CSV table of C-alpha atoms in Angstrom, one decimal:
chain,number,residue,atom,x,y,z
A,6,UNK,CA,0.0,0.0,0.0
A,7,UNK,CA,1.4,3.4,-0.9
A,8,UNK,CA,1.7,6.5,1.4
A,9,UNK,CA,-1.3,8.7,1.9
A,10,UNK,CA,-1.3,12.0,0.0
A,11,UNK,CA,-1.5,13.9,3.3
A,12,UNK,CA,-1.1,12.5,6.7
A,13,UNK,CA,-1.3,14.1,10.2
A,14,UNK,CA,-0.1,11.9,13.0
A,15,UNK,CA,-0.8,13.1,16.6
A,16,UNK,CA,-0.4,16.7,15.5
A,17,UNK,CA,-0.8,19.5,18.1
A,18,UNK,CA,-0.2,23.2,17.9
A,19,UNK,CA,-0.5,26.1,20.3
A,20,UNK,CA,0.4,29.7,20.0
A,21,UNK,CA,3.0,30.9,22.5
A,22,UNK,CA,2.6,27.7,24.6
A,23,UNK,CA,-0.9,28.7,25.5
A,24,UNK,CA,-4.0,26.5,25.3
A,25,UNK,CA,-3.8,24.1,22.3
A,26,UNK,CA,-5.5,25.1,19.1
A,27,UNK,CA,-4.9,21.7,17.6
A,28,UNK,CA,-4.7,18.6,19.8
A,29,UNK,CA,-4.1,15.0,18.7
A,30,UNK,CA,-5.1,15.6,15.0
A,31,UNK,CA,-4.9,12.3,13.2
A,32,UNK,CA,-6.1,11.8,9.6
A,33,UNK,CA,-4.9,10.6,6.2
A,34,UNK,CA,-6.2,11.7,2.8
A,35,UNK,CA,-5.9,9.2,0.0
A,36,UNK,CA,-5.9,9.8,-3.7
A,37,UNK,CA,-9.4,10.5,-5.0
A,38,UNK,CA,-10.8,11.5,-1.6
A,39,UNK,CA,-12.7,14.8,-1.3
A,40,UNK,CA,-12.8,16.6,2.0
A,41,UNK,CA,-14.5,19.7,3.4
A,42,UNK,CA,-13.2,21.4,6.5
A,43,UNK,CA,-15.9,23.2,8.4
A,44,UNK,CA,-16.3,24.7,11.8
A,45,UNK,CA,-16.9,27.9,13.7
A,46,UNK,CA,-14.7,31.0,13.6
A,47,UNK,CA,-11.7,30.4,15.9
A,48,UNK,CA,-12.0,26.7,15.6
A,49,UNK,CA,-8.6,26.0,14.2
A,50,UNK,CA,-9.3,25.6,10.5
A,51,UNK,CA,-6.8,28.2,9.3
A,52,UNK,CA,-4.2,27.0,11.8
A,53,UNK,CA,-4.6,23.5,10.5
A,54,UNK,CA,-3.9,24.7,6.9
A,55,UNK,CA,-1.0,26.8,8.0
A,56,UNK,CA,0.6,23.7,9.7
A,57,UNK,CA,-0.1,21.7,6.5
A,58,UNK,CA,1.6,24.3,4.4
A,59,UNK,CA,4.6,24.6,6.7
A,60,UNK,CA,3.8,28.2,7.6
A,61,UNK,CA,3.5,27.0,11.2
A,62,UNK,CA,5.6,24.3,12.9
A,63,UNK,CA,3.5,21.8,14.9
A,64,UNK,CA,4.3,21.7,18.6
A,65,UNK,CA,4.0,17.9,18.5
A,66,UNK,CA,3.4,15.1,15.9
A,67,UNK,CA,4.2,14.9,12.3
A,68,UNK,CA,2.8,16.0,9.0
A,69,UNK,CA,3.7,14.3,5.7
A,70,UNK,CA,2.7,15.2,2.1
A,71,UNK,CA,3.3,12.4,-0.4
A,72,UNK,CA,5.3,10.7,2.3
A,73,UNK,CA,7.7,13.6,2.5
A,74,UNK,CA,8.2,16.2,5.3
A,75,UNK,CA,6.1,19.4,4.8
A,76,UNK,CA,9.0,21.6,3.5
A,77,UNK,CA,9.6,19.1,0.6
A,78,UNK,CA,6.1,17.8,0.1
A,79,UNK,CA,4.3,21.1,-0.1
A,80,UNK,CA,5.5,21.6,-3.7
A,81,UNK,CA,2.7,19.2,-4.6
A,82,UNK,CA,0.0,21.4,-3.2
A,83,UNK,CA,-2.0,24.3,-4.7
A,84,UNK,CA,-2.5,27.3,-2.4
A,85,UNK,CA,-4.5,30.5,-2.9
A,86,UNK,CA,-4.0,32.7,0.1
A,87,UNK,CA,-7.0,34.5,1.6
A,88,UNK,CA,-4.9,37.5,2.5
A,89,UNK,CA,-2.1,39.3,0.7
A,90,UNK,CA,0.4,38.2,3.4
A,91,UNK,CA,2.3,35.0,2.4
A,92,UNK,CA,5.5,33.1,3.0
A,93,UNK,CA,7.9,34.1,0.3
A,94,UNK,CA,9.6,30.8,0.8
A,95,UNK,CA,6.5,28.9,-0.3
A,96,UNK,CA,7.2,27.4,-3.7
A,97,UNK,CA,4.5,29.1,-5.8
A,98,UNK,CA,4.5,31.1,-8.9
A,99,UNK,CA,1.9,33.7,-10.2
A,100,UNK,CA,0.9,31.3,-12.8
A,101,UNK,CA,0.0,28.7,-10.1
A,102,UNK,CA,-2.3,31.2,-8.4
A,103,UNK,CA,-4.0,32.4,-11.6
């Protein structure tokens, strides 16, 4: 069996060591799956995506993309930022956004 496209294993994240925003996140997305992430404002959706993209480092656990660490695997992802702020290290071109 091949590696999942995206995998979160026991991922946690908190800002400044405060109360956790993400705790024990475990999931794997396989090829062909479709997923919707819903929840209330302040529920951790944006934080989860920032961890997935490598914009935030999880305080615990591991994230893999195509079996690779986030910094290498994120080249396989498409990302259209909601705000004009973005990580200039993220491997994306104007053509990819358009």
